[in-house]
Amino acid sequence: MADNEVIKLDSSEETKMEEDVKHEESESVEQSEVSKGENSQVDEIRVQIKNLPKFLGFKEFKKLLEKNLGAENVGKIRQMRDTAYVNVTTNEKAQEAIEKFNGMVVKKFTLECKMAEAAPRKGRDLPTSTENARVKTAKESVTPLADMPYEEQIQMKTKECHRLVRRMIQDFYIARVGGMKGVTSHSLLQPIVPFTSKAVYRNKCEFTVGKSLDGKTTVGFVGGRFSKNEHYVLPVEECPNLSPQTKIIVREFTQFVEESGMDTFNEFERKGTWKMLTVREMSGDLLLIVTVFPIEDEEKEQAVKKMLMERLHSLDTISRGFRVTSLYWQVQANASDEPERTLLAGSPYIYETVLGVRFRVSPDAFFQTNSAAAAILYKTIGDACQLGELKKANEGKLEEEGEGVPEKRIKIENEYVVGISFIIKTRTSTLGDENGETKKEEESGEEEKTVLLDICCGTGTIGQCIMKNVGKEREKKTCCIGVELIESAVEDAKANARDNGITENLCSYVAGKAEDTFRGLRRYVPQAFSLDSARVIGVLDPPRRGIHHKVVVGCRELKSLQRLIYVSCDPSAAIRNLTELCRPESNKFSGAPFKVETITPVDMFPMTEHFEWVISLIRQ
């Protein structure tokens, strides 16, 4: 496939895909599912909780789990009278669940919690032979589609997108969402935006330190069933999405662990020292976090820190094929504990550049794990905001696809995005007026101003990429207000805005809950802007599990918010939020509902089954 080709399926292929998903099984109401990430375990991990109160409802039980473990760490839940089986994301979370729930008193009932065996497989999931039950390699677990031609990967993901959209439409009908008559997956779903770069792309990895199946010290991904005392580490040498430098670091650290004379941490015995190695690699910067179990002998700890610095942060590392710019030492006994992190050497931050915008990244700050694809994602989000073609795009050359085709291809020359094309829609943007009617922007005269509301903004990446590339004609007619719950992320966002020359009167950040900030939004809008006359566009990039009900209501009640761009890395989990945003107004869901306009999938993670959705919503 050529680098500048956007893959589309013809109508016969799409029809076949629709037929393939007609017989999909409906999901149980009493199950919530977390999609597996690239570093997911080889087998599912679950715990058993017994002696539940007789009248403890499913929703109340689920809320209890999410409060103690975090909603993003809770998977399938099977509740039966006084016993429940709960899937969790990692072995560490399973141990944390046991620590918290075993002995917990709920409504005068003392709970019992322990590891449970994986659920028995059924039907087509049953292995047909003993060979099918063999141990998977890290490559097979982390990049299961690595040997599949990219065109087939796109077709498979497109088929899954159609299935999810059909499920969403079904949920909309159940919720009596208006405006759905005649809507199909074909009318909502745009062609998937591909990532055709052949380069490795993973810029962050969390490796476990332990023993392989044959007992050798290994730094890699976890395998085995924790419930059956199977805990081994799979080597990552063959993983195609990891850079050569990352693999060299893994080999060097493995040798260091062996030479240190200190054991790897054992999850069952709760003994040993070395637990994890985190590698973050961006734009020539390389940050390492070495996580250890607490060392009681302080003198021994200081000595091993010095050895680590000499091994991984010295001038001769360049000759060995890597260059560490930040080295952290992190002490953590349990997964639920707040880690104690110390900078051993180098800079406290690393830096990444996307679409010409430079970002400071803290050790634990969220950043897209594929920097090159992040440029594609942010470009797609910017287009969905309908603020006009981004400045980077204007520097490229427009080439017509052919007569009668209402699309243009723009080739973007960027330090990350070379030879990748983007589809830019040329339709005129519309928005709802006070009477619920639509109007076109005037082609002449004073253009209205725009307030970009960056919800769950993190370190400000999406909003600043849009602001920096919006084009000179709209630079002073657009402002950005970022809202983020984590204060440290807000400080990073402010620093990034300053570093990128975005003035405070055009880009400001608020630390707090989104629903609370919305109520006093007028206080944060620059003097040159007015919520009454400006066009307010929201960009919402929530965690994998989605947003809280209160944030949904906050978006609905913000009357000036006429367009909302919802970004989801787990479309299956996003359907609940979309249904809540679009369902009719009621006592529980006040404020005028939204309507899904388009859904654009973006292939952020080649060689895996995962993708992101950029969902455009407008007021009904």
Short mmCIF file of N, CA, C and O in Angstrom, two decimals, residues 309-372:
data_model
loop_
_atom_site.label_atom_id
_atom_site.label_comp_id
_atom_site.label_asym_id
_atom_site.label_seq_id
_atom_site.Cartn_x
_atom_site.Cartn_y
_atom_site.Cartn_z
N MET A 309 23.92 4.28 38.47
CA MET A 309 24.27 5.50 37.73
C MET A 309 25.48 5.27 36.84
O MET A 309 25.53 5.74 35.70
N GLU A 310 26.47 4.57 37.37
CA GLU A 310 27.67 4.30 36.58
C GLU A 310 27.36 3.42 35.37
O GLU A 310 27.98 3.57 34.31
N ARG A 311 26.39 2.54 35.53
CA ARG A 311 26.06 1.60 34.45
C ARG A 311 25.17 2.24 33.37
O ARG A 311 25.34 2.00 32.18
N LEU A 312 24.20 3.08 33.81
CA LEU A 312 23.20 3.58 32.86
C LEU A 312 23.29 5.07 32.57
O LEU A 312 22.61 5.55 31.67
N HIS A 313 24.08 5.82 33.33
CA HIS A 313 24.15 7.27 33.09
C HIS A 313 25.61 7.73 33.14
O HIS A 313 26.03 8.45 34.04
N SER A 314 26.36 7.29 32.17
CA SER A 314 27.77 7.68 32.07
C SER A 314 28.10 7.93 30.60
O SER A 314 27.32 7.58 29.71
N LEU A 315 29.24 8.54 30.34
CA LEU A 315 29.60 8.93 28.98
C LEU A 315 29.77 7.74 28.04
O LEU A 315 29.54 7.85 26.84
N ASP A 316 30.17 6.61 28.58
CA ASP A 316 30.45 5.47 27.70
C ASP A 316 29.19 4.73 27.24
O ASP A 316 29.27 3.79 26.45
N THR A 317 28.01 5.14 27.71
CA THR A 317 26.79 4.44 27.28
C THR A 317 26.51 4.66 25.79
O THR A 317 25.90 3.82 25.15
N ILE A 318 26.95 5.81 25.26
CA ILE A 318 26.72 6.09 23.84
C ILE A 318 27.38 5.03 22.97
O ILE A 318 26.82 4.58 21.97
N SER A 319 28.57 4.61 23.35
CA SER A 319 29.26 3.56 22.59
C SER A 319 28.54 2.22 22.70
O SER A 319 28.74 1.33 21.88
N ARG A 320 27.70 2.07 23.74
CA ARG A 320 26.93 0.84 23.91
C ARG A 320 25.55 0.92 23.27
O ARG A 320 24.76 -0.02 23.38
N GLY A 321 25.23 2.06 22.65
CA GLY A 321 24.01 2.14 21.85
C GLY A 321 22.83 2.82 22.50
O GLY A 321 21.70 2.72 22.01
N PHE A 322 23.05 3.53 23.62
CA PHE A 322 21.93 4.24 24.24
C PHE A 322 22.43 5.47 24.99
O PHE A 322 23.63 5.61 25.28
N ARG A 323 21.50 6.38 25.30
CA ARG A 323 21.84 7.61 26.01
C ARG A 323 20.68 7.97 26.93
O ARG A 323 19.62 8.39 26.49
N VAL A 324 20.87 7.79 28.24
CA VAL A 324 19.84 8.09 29.23
C VAL A 324 19.96 9.55 29.67
O VAL A 324 21.03 9.99 30.09
N THR A 325 18.87 10.29 29.56
CA THR A 325 18.88 11.70 29.95
C THR A 325 18.24 11.94 31.32
O THR A 325 18.45 12.99 31.92
N SER A 326 17.45 10.99 31.80
CA SER A 326 16.83 11.10 33.13
C SER A 326 16.79 9.72 33.77
O SER A 326 16.30 8.77 33.15
N LEU A 327 17.30 9.61 35.00
CA LEU A 327 17.33 8.33 35.69
C LEU A 327 16.70 8.50 37.08
O LEU A 327 17.19 9.27 37.90
N TYR A 328 15.62 7.77 37.32
CA TYR A 328 14.89 7.85 38.59
C TYR A 328 14.98 6.53 39.35
O TYR A 328 15.00 5.45 38.75
N TRP A 329 14.99 6.65 40.66
CA TRP A 329 14.95 5.51 41.59
C TRP A 329 13.61 5.58 42.31
O TRP A 329 13.25 6.60 42.89
N GLN A 330 12.84 4.50 42.26
CA GLN A 330 11.50 4.52 42.84
C GLN A 330 11.31 3.35 43.80
O GLN A 330 11.54 2.20 43.42
N VAL A 331 10.87 3.64 45.02
CA VAL A 331 10.64 2.62 46.03
C VAL A 331 9.14 2.44 46.22
O VAL A 331 8.41 3.41 46.45
N GLN A 332 8.67 1.19 46.13
CA GLN A 332 7.24 0.91 46.28
C GLN A 332 7.06 -0.52 46.77
O GLN A 332 7.43 -1.48 46.09
N ALA A 333 6.44 -0.67 47.93
CA ALA A 333 6.22 -2.01 48.49
C ALA A 333 5.01 -2.68 47.84
O ALA A 333 5.09 -3.82 47.38
N ASN A 334 3.87 -1.97 47.81
CA ASN A 334 2.65 -2.51 47.23
C ASN A 334 2.16 -1.60 46.10
O ASN A 334 2.45 -0.40 46.08
N ALA A 335 1.40 -2.20 45.19
CA ALA A 335 0.91 -1.44 44.05
C ALA A 335 0.02 -0.28 44.48
O ALA A 335 -0.07 0.73 43.78
N SER A 336 -0.63 -0.41 45.64
CA SER A 336 -1.53 0.64 46.12
C SER A 336 -0.80 1.77 46.85
O SER A 336 -1.39 2.80 47.14
N ASP A 337 0.50 1.57 47.14
CA ASP A 337 1.26 2.58 47.86
C ASP A 337 1.67 3.73 46.95
O ASP A 337 1.90 3.54 45.75
N GLU A 338 1.76 4.93 47.53
CA GLU A 338 2.30 6.07 46.79
C GLU A 338 3.80 5.85 46.64
O GLU A 338 4.53 5.70 47.62
N PRO A 339 4.33 5.84 45.41
CA PRO A 339 5.76 5.56 45.23
C PRO A 339 6.63 6.71 45.74
O PRO A 339 6.24 7.89 45.66
N GLU A 340 7.80 6.36 46.25
CA GLU A 340 8.80 7.34 46.67
C GLU A 340 9.84 7.43 45.56
O GLU A 340 10.63 6.51 45.38
N ARG A 341 9.82 8.54 44.83
CA ARG A 341 10.66 8.66 43.63
C ARG A 341 11.78 9.67 43.85
O ARG A 341 11.53 10.77 44.35
N THR A 342 12.98 9.31 43.44
CA THR A 342 14.15 10.19 43.57
C THR A 342 14.87 10.28 42.23
O THR A 342 15.11 9.27 41.58
N LEU A 343 15.21 11.50 41.82
CA LEU A 343 16.00 11.70 40.60
C LEU A 343 17.46 11.43 40.91
O LEU A 343 18.09 12.15 41.70
N LEU A 344 18.02 10.38 40.31
CA LEU A 344 19.43 10.03 40.54
C LEU A 344 20.36 10.85 39.66
O LEU A 344 21.44 11.27 40.09
N ALA A 345 19.96 11.08 38.40
CA ALA A 345 20.84 11.77 37.47
C ALA A 345 20.04 12.32 36.29
O ALA A 345 18.99 11.79 35.94
N GLY A 346 20.54 13.40 35.73
CA GLY A 346 19.94 13.96 34.52
C GLY A 346 18.83 14.97 34.81
O GLY A 346 18.67 15.47 35.92
N SER A 347 18.05 15.25 33.78
CA SER A 347 16.97 16.23 33.85
C SER A 347 15.73 15.63 34.50
O SER A 347 15.44 14.44 34.32
N PRO A 348 14.94 16.44 35.23
CA PRO A 348 13.71 15.91 35.83
C PRO A 348 12.62 15.62 34.80
O PRO A 348 11.66 14.92 35.10
N TYR A 349 12.76 16.15 33.58
CA TYR A 349 11.75 15.96 32.54
C TYR A 349 12.40 15.47 31.25
O TYR A 349 13.60 15.57 31.05
N ILE A 350 11.54 14.95 30.38
CA ILE A 350 11.93 14.73 29.00
C ILE A 350 10.98 15.54 28.13
O ILE A 350 9.94 16.01 28.59
N TYR A 351 11.33 15.72 26.86
CA TYR A 351 10.56 16.60 25.99
C TYR A 351 10.18 15.89 24.70
O TYR A 351 10.94 15.06 24.17
N GLU A 352 8.99 16.22 24.21
CA GLU A 352 8.50 15.64 22.97
C GLU A 352 7.89 16.75 22.12
O GLU A 352 7.33 17.72 22.65
N THR A 353 8.00 16.63 20.81
CA THR A 353 7.45 17.61 19.88
C THR A 353 6.44 16.95 18.96
O THR A 353 6.74 15.93 18.33
N VAL A 354 5.25 17.51 18.89
CA VAL A 354 4.19 17.01 18.03
C VAL A 354 3.56 18.17 17.28
O VAL A 354 3.18 19.18 17.91
N LEU A 355 3.47 18.08 15.97
CA LEU A 355 2.90 19.13 15.13
C LEU A 355 3.54 20.49 15.41
O LEU A 355 2.89 21.53 15.46
N GLY A 356 4.86 20.46 15.64
CA GLY A 356 5.58 21.70 15.86
C GLY A 356 5.44 22.27 17.25
O GLY A 356 5.93 23.37 17.52
N VAL A 357 4.79 21.56 18.17
CA VAL A 357 4.58 22.04 19.54
C VAL A 357 5.40 21.16 20.49
O VAL A 357 5.33 19.94 20.42
N ARG A 358 6.16 21.81 21.37
CA ARG A 358 7.07 21.10 22.27
C ARG A 358 6.42 20.93 23.64
O ARG A 358 5.88 21.88 24.20
N PHE A 359 6.51 19.71 24.19
CA PHE A 359 5.87 19.42 25.47
C PHE A 359 6.86 18.87 26.48
O PHE A 359 7.69 18.02 26.16
N ARG A 360 6.72 19.36 27.70
CA ARG A 360 7.49 18.84 28.83
C ARG A 360 6.72 17.66 29.42
O ARG A 360 5.52 17.77 29.69
N VAL A 361 7.40 16.53 29.61
CA VAL A 361 6.74 15.32 30.10
C VAL A 361 7.38 14.90 31.42
O VAL A 361 8.57 14.60 31.48
N SER A 362 6.58 14.89 32.48
CA SER A 362 7.04 14.43 33.79
C SER A 362 7.10 12.90 33.82
O SER A 362 6.50 12.24 32.96
N PRO A 363 7.79 12.32 34.80
CA PRO A 363 7.93 10.86 34.84
C PRO A 363 6.62 10.10 34.80
O PRO A 363 6.50 9.06 34.14
N ASP A 364 5.60 10.61 35.51
CA ASP A 364 4.33 9.88 35.57
C ASP A 364 3.22 10.56 34.78
O ASP A 364 2.06 10.18 34.88
N ALA A 365 3.56 11.58 33.99
CA ALA A 365 2.54 12.28 33.21
C ALA A 365 2.07 11.43 32.04
O ALA A 365 2.85 10.68 31.44
N PHE A 366 0.77 11.55 31.71
CA PHE A 366 0.25 10.81 30.56
C PHE A 366 0.70 11.47 29.27
O PHE A 366 0.68 12.69 29.13
N PHE A 367 1.12 10.65 28.32
CA PHE A 367 1.41 11.11 26.96
C PHE A 367 1.13 9.94 26.04
O PHE A 367 1.33 8.78 26.41
N GLN A 368 0.62 10.24 24.85
CA GLN A 368 0.30 9.17 23.91
C GLN A 368 1.52 8.28 23.70
O GLN A 368 2.64 8.77 23.51
N THR A 369 1.31 6.96 23.71
CA THR A 369 2.44 6.02 23.61
C THR A 369 2.99 5.89 22.20
O THR A 369 3.97 5.19 21.99
N ASN A 370 2.36 6.56 21.24
CA ASN A 370 2.85 6.57 19.86
C ASN A 370 2.90 8.04 19.43
O ASN A 370 1.89 8.62 19.06
N SER A 371 4.09 8.65 19.50
CA SER A 371 4.21 10.08 19.22
C SER A 371 3.85 10.42 17.78
O SER A 371 3.21 11.44 17.52
N ALA A 372 4.27 9.59 16.85
CA ALA A 372 3.96 9.86 15.44
C ALA A 372 2.47 9.79 15.18
O ALA A 372 1.89 10.64 14.50
#
